[in-house]
């Protein structure tokens, strides 16, 4: 298996809480940034999604915090899509310091929403394959 898609982020001071730790909500922002970075790297834009009448939706996210992050820490945020053949897909993400220490693991369930019908599309993989210049980044 090839290395998962990854984006590097530096923890900024204003993202920390009173204890100096990265605020819990920012982990979600980092994960979202990595997901959109993956879409962009694969050639999928927001305009492209809208032109097909679909939009990504998050249905569930679980975060397992493992080690604190402080202002100035650099982290790599990975993003791996897992396809099950139905309306939803899973996304596994790891937030890891550059020294290899895992700070958090995220597991999400997502899908593509038909923006007109307001229902999940039956086969999200078909949309990703059609829209992506490089579907291999999604494991397709």
PDB file of C-alpha atoms in Angstrom:
ATOM      1  CA  UNK A   1       0.000   0.000   0.000  1.00  0.00           C
ATOM      2  CA  UNK A   2       1.253   3.492  -0.812  1.00  0.00           C
ATOM      3  CA  UNK A   3       1.597   6.205   1.780  1.00  0.00           C
ATOM      4  CA  UNK A   4      -1.692   7.907   2.676  1.00  0.00           C
ATOM      5  CA  UNK A   5      -2.347  11.440   1.498  1.00  0.00           C
ATOM      6  CA  UNK A   6      -0.976  13.899   4.038  1.00  0.00           C
ATOM      7  CA  UNK A   7      -0.814  17.649   4.635  1.00  0.00           C
ATOM      8  CA  UNK A   8       1.476  19.458   7.094  1.00  0.00           C
ATOM      9  CA  UNK A   9       0.067  22.038   9.506  1.00  0.00           C
ATOM     10  CA  UNK A  10       1.746  24.172  12.167  1.00  0.00           C
ATOM     11  CA  UNK A  11      -0.253  24.658  15.378  1.00  0.00           C
ATOM     12  CA  UNK A  12      -0.910  28.373  15.845  1.00  0.00           C
ATOM     13  CA  UNK A  13      -1.048  30.013  19.267  1.00  0.00           C
ATOM     14  CA  UNK A  14      -4.585  31.311  18.823  1.00  0.00           C
ATOM     15  CA  UNK A  15      -5.776  27.701  18.313  1.00  0.00           C
ATOM     16  CA  UNK A  16      -4.797  26.704  21.844  1.00  0.00           C
ATOM     17  CA  UNK A  17      -6.851  26.697  25.024  1.00  0.00           C
ATOM     18  CA  UNK A  18      -6.057  28.214  28.410  1.00  0.00           C
ATOM     19  CA  UNK A  19      -3.779  25.234  29.216  1.00  0.00           C
ATOM     20  CA  UNK A  20      -1.779  25.806  26.046  1.00  0.00           C
ATOM     21  CA  UNK A  21      -3.150  22.665  24.352  1.00  0.00           C
ATOM     22  CA  UNK A  22      -4.637  22.635  20.881  1.00  0.00           C
ATOM     23  CA  UNK A  23      -8.356  23.266  21.375  1.00  0.00           C
ATOM     24  CA  UNK A  24     -10.456  20.156  20.805  1.00  0.00           C
ATOM     25  CA  UNK A  25     -12.530  21.716  18.017  1.00  0.00           C
ATOM     26  CA  UNK A  26      -9.420  22.550  15.994  1.00  0.00           C
ATOM     27  CA  UNK A  27      -8.684  18.850  15.454  1.00  0.00           C
ATOM     28  CA  UNK A  28     -11.876  18.748  13.363  1.00  0.00           C
ATOM     29  CA  UNK A  29     -10.672  21.786  11.393  1.00  0.00           C
ATOM     30  CA  UNK A  30      -7.331  20.103  10.687  1.00  0.00           C
ATOM     31  CA  UNK A  31      -9.111  16.944   9.510  1.00  0.00           C
ATOM     32  CA  UNK A  32     -11.440  18.969   7.281  1.00  0.00           C
ATOM     33  CA  UNK A  33      -8.476  20.862   5.820  1.00  0.00           C
ATOM     34  CA  UNK A  34      -6.769  17.563   4.958  1.00  0.00           C
ATOM     35  CA  UNK A  35      -9.944  16.212   3.318  1.00  0.00           C
ATOM     36  CA  UNK A  36     -10.384  19.304   1.135  1.00  0.00           C
ATOM     37  CA  UNK A  37      -6.660  19.251   0.320  1.00  0.00           C
ATOM     38  CA  UNK A  38      -7.062  15.660  -0.863  1.00  0.00           C
ATOM     39  CA  UNK A  39     -10.054  16.606  -3.010  1.00  0.00           C
ATOM     40  CA  UNK A  40      -8.047  19.450  -4.528  1.00  0.00           C
ATOM     41  CA  UNK A  41      -4.999  17.216  -5.148  1.00  0.00           C
ATOM     42  CA  UNK A  42      -7.281  14.733  -6.924  1.00  0.00           C
ATOM     43  CA  UNK A  43      -8.716  17.515  -9.087  1.00  0.00           C
ATOM     44  CA  UNK A  44     -12.096  17.897  -7.394  1.00  0.00           C
ATOM     45  CA  UNK A  45     -13.265  21.434  -6.675  1.00  0.00           C
ATOM     46  CA  UNK A  46     -16.285  22.819  -4.880  1.00  0.00           C
ATOM     47  CA  UNK A  47     -17.454  24.214  -8.222  1.00  0.00           C
ATOM     48  CA  UNK A  48     -17.113  20.755  -9.777  1.00  0.00           C
ATOM     49  CA  UNK A  49     -19.178  19.180  -7.017  1.00  0.00           C
ATOM     50  CA  UNK A  50     -21.853  21.870  -7.358  1.00  0.00           C
ATOM     51  CA  UNK A  51     -21.950  21.420 -11.146  1.00  0.00           C
ATOM     52  CA  UNK A  52     -22.894  17.770 -10.525  1.00  0.00           C
ATOM     53  CA  UNK A  53     -25.485  18.811  -7.950  1.00  0.00           C
ATOM     54  CA  UNK A  54     -23.787  17.101  -5.001  1.00  0.00           C
ATOM     55  CA  UNK A  55     -22.004  18.101  -1.821  1.00  0.00           C
ATOM     56  CA  UNK A  56     -20.021  16.110   0.727  1.00  0.00           C
ATOM     57  CA  UNK A  57     -21.619  15.617   4.126  1.00  0.00           C
ATOM     58  CA  UNK A  58     -20.190  14.459   7.436  1.00  0.00           C
ATOM     59  CA  UNK A  59     -22.488  12.017   9.208  1.00  0.00           C
ATOM     60  CA  UNK A  60     -20.303  10.977  12.130  1.00  0.00           C
ATOM     61  CA  UNK A  61     -16.851  11.735  13.526  1.00  0.00           C
ATOM     62  CA  UNK A  62     -15.043  10.072  16.386  1.00  0.00           C
ATOM     63  CA  UNK A  63     -11.798  11.508  17.756  1.00  0.00           C
ATOM     64  CA  UNK A  64      -9.359   9.631  19.937  1.00  0.00           C
ATOM     65  CA  UNK A  65      -6.964  12.111  21.551  1.00  0.00           C
ATOM     66  CA  UNK A  66      -3.605  10.560  22.399  1.00  0.00           C
ATOM     67  CA  UNK A  67      -0.963  13.245  22.950  1.00  0.00           C
ATOM     68  CA  UNK A  68      -1.204  16.983  23.446  1.00  0.00           C
ATOM     69  CA  UNK A  69      -0.283  19.496  20.792  1.00  0.00           C
ATOM     70  CA  UNK A  70       1.181  22.894  21.635  1.00  0.00           C
ATOM     71  CA  UNK A  71       1.670  26.113  19.692  1.00  0.00           C
ATOM     72  CA  UNK A  72       4.513  25.709  17.211  1.00  0.00           C
ATOM     73  CA  UNK A  73       4.178  21.928  16.893  1.00  0.00           C
ATOM     74  CA  UNK A  74       4.170  20.722  13.307  1.00  0.00           C
ATOM     75  CA  UNK A  75       1.833  17.882  12.424  1.00  0.00           C
ATOM     76  CA  UNK A  76       1.038  15.771   9.409  1.00  0.00           C
ATOM     77  CA  UNK A  77      -2.653  15.049   8.926  1.00  0.00           C
ATOM     78  CA  UNK A  78      -3.363  11.951   6.848  1.00  0.00           C
ATOM     79  CA  UNK A  79      -6.531  11.122   4.971  1.00  0.00           C
ATOM     80  CA  UNK A  80      -7.611   7.689   3.707  1.00  0.00           C
ATOM     81  CA  UNK A  81     -11.008   6.945   2.163  1.00  0.00           C
ATOM     82  CA  UNK A  82     -12.520   3.475   2.654  1.00  0.00           C
ATOM     83  CA  UNK A  83     -15.350   2.379   0.366  1.00  0.00           C
ATOM     84  CA  UNK A  84     -18.009  -0.126   1.341  1.00  0.00           C
ATOM     85  CA  UNK A  85     -20.239  -0.125  -1.707  1.00  0.00           C
ATOM     86  CA  UNK A  86     -23.207   1.702  -0.205  1.00  0.00           C
ATOM     87  CA  UNK A  87     -24.297   5.306   0.152  1.00  0.00           C
ATOM     88  CA  UNK A  88     -21.635   6.092   2.742  1.00  0.00           C
ATOM     89  CA  UNK A  89     -17.877   5.827   3.011  1.00  0.00           C
ATOM     90  CA  UNK A  90     -15.391   5.967   5.859  1.00  0.00           C
ATOM     91  CA  UNK A  91     -12.475   8.321   6.250  1.00  0.00           C
ATOM     92  CA  UNK A  92      -9.570   7.434   8.542  1.00  0.00           C
ATOM     93  CA  UNK A  93      -7.255  10.233   9.600  1.00  0.00           C
ATOM     94  CA  UNK A  94      -4.224  10.492  11.848  1.00  0.00           C
ATOM     95  CA  UNK A  95      -2.729  13.672  13.262  1.00  0.00           C
ATOM     96  CA  UNK A  96       0.939  12.920  13.899  1.00  0.00           C
ATOM     97  CA  UNK A  97       3.796  15.119  15.067  1.00  0.00           C
ATOM     98  CA  UNK A  98       6.803  15.166  12.758  1.00  0.00           C
ATOM     99  CA  UNK A  99       8.699  13.033  15.302  1.00  0.00           C
ATOM    100  CA  UNK A 100       6.131  10.265  14.694  1.00  0.00           C
ATOM    101  CA  UNK A 101       4.091  10.736  17.872  1.00  0.00           C
ATOM    102  CA  UNK A 102       0.385  10.198  17.192  1.00  0.00           C
ATOM    103  CA  UNK A 103      -1.632  13.052  18.672  1.00  0.00           C
ATOM    104  CA  UNK A 104      -5.092  12.003  17.516  1.00  0.00           C
ATOM    105  CA  UNK A 105      -6.934   9.502  15.357  1.00  0.00           C
ATOM    106  CA  UNK A 106     -10.202  10.367  13.654  1.00  0.00           C
ATOM    107  CA  UNK A 107     -12.738   8.031  12.110  1.00  0.00           C
ATOM    108  CA  UNK A 108     -15.552   9.562  10.079  1.00  0.00           C
ATOM    109  CA  UNK A 109     -18.542   8.457   8.070  1.00  0.00           C
ATOM    110  CA  UNK A 110     -19.477  10.616   5.116  1.00  0.00           C
ATOM    111  CA  UNK A 111     -21.492  10.655   1.947  1.00  0.00           C
ATOM    112  CA  UNK A 112     -22.540  12.788  -0.983  1.00  0.00           C
ATOM    113  CA  UNK A 113     -25.807  14.656  -0.769  1.00  0.00           C
ATOM    114  CA  UNK A 114     -27.932  15.244  -3.844  1.00  0.00           C
ATOM    115  CA  UNK A 115     -28.463  18.987  -3.373  1.00  0.00           C
ATOM    116  CA  UNK A 116     -31.816  19.047  -5.183  1.00  0.00           C
ATOM    117  CA  UNK A 117     -33.406  15.918  -3.680  1.00  0.00           C
ATOM    118  CA  UNK A 118     -31.710  16.420  -0.260  1.00  0.00           C
ATOM    119  CA  UNK A 119     -30.940  12.694  -0.100  1.00  0.00           C
ATOM    120  CA  UNK A 120     -27.726  10.715  -0.153  1.00  0.00           C
ATOM    121  CA  UNK A 121     -26.638   9.561  -3.614  1.00  0.00           C
ATOM    122  CA  UNK A 122     -26.698   5.784  -4.070  1.00  0.00           C
ATOM    123  CA  UNK A 123     -23.143   5.432  -5.423  1.00  0.00           C
ATOM    124  CA  UNK A 124     -20.709   8.128  -4.261  1.00  0.00           C
ATOM    125  CA  UNK A 125     -17.778   6.298  -5.877  1.00  0.00           C
ATOM    126  CA  UNK A 126     -19.215   7.000  -9.327  1.00  0.00           C
ATOM    127  CA  UNK A 127     -19.128  10.747  -8.633  1.00  0.00           C
ATOM    128  CA  UNK A 128     -15.586  10.640  -7.242  1.00  0.00           C
ATOM    129  CA  UNK A 129     -14.380   8.629 -10.253  1.00  0.00           C
ATOM    130  CA  UNK A 130     -16.064  11.023 -12.687  1.00  0.00           C
ATOM    131  CA  UNK A 131     -14.925  14.252 -11.021  1.00  0.00           C
ATOM    132  CA  UNK A 132     -11.372  13.277 -10.045  1.00  0.00           C
ATOM    133  CA  UNK A 133      -8.429  13.709 -12.361  1.00  0.00           C
ATOM    134  CA  UNK A 134      -6.658  11.182 -10.097  1.00  0.00           C
ATOM    135  CA  UNK A 135      -9.173   8.788  -8.447  1.00  0.00           C
ATOM    136  CA  UNK A 136      -6.275   6.683  -7.120  1.00  0.00           C
ATOM    137  CA  UNK A 137      -5.862   9.239  -4.322  1.00  0.00           C
ATOM    138  CA  UNK A 138      -9.202   7.935  -3.038  1.00  0.00           C
ATOM    139  CA  UNK A 139      -8.209   4.299  -3.452  1.00  0.00           C
ATOM    140  CA  UNK A 140     -10.407   4.007  -6.555  1.00  0.00           C
TER     141      UNK A 140
END
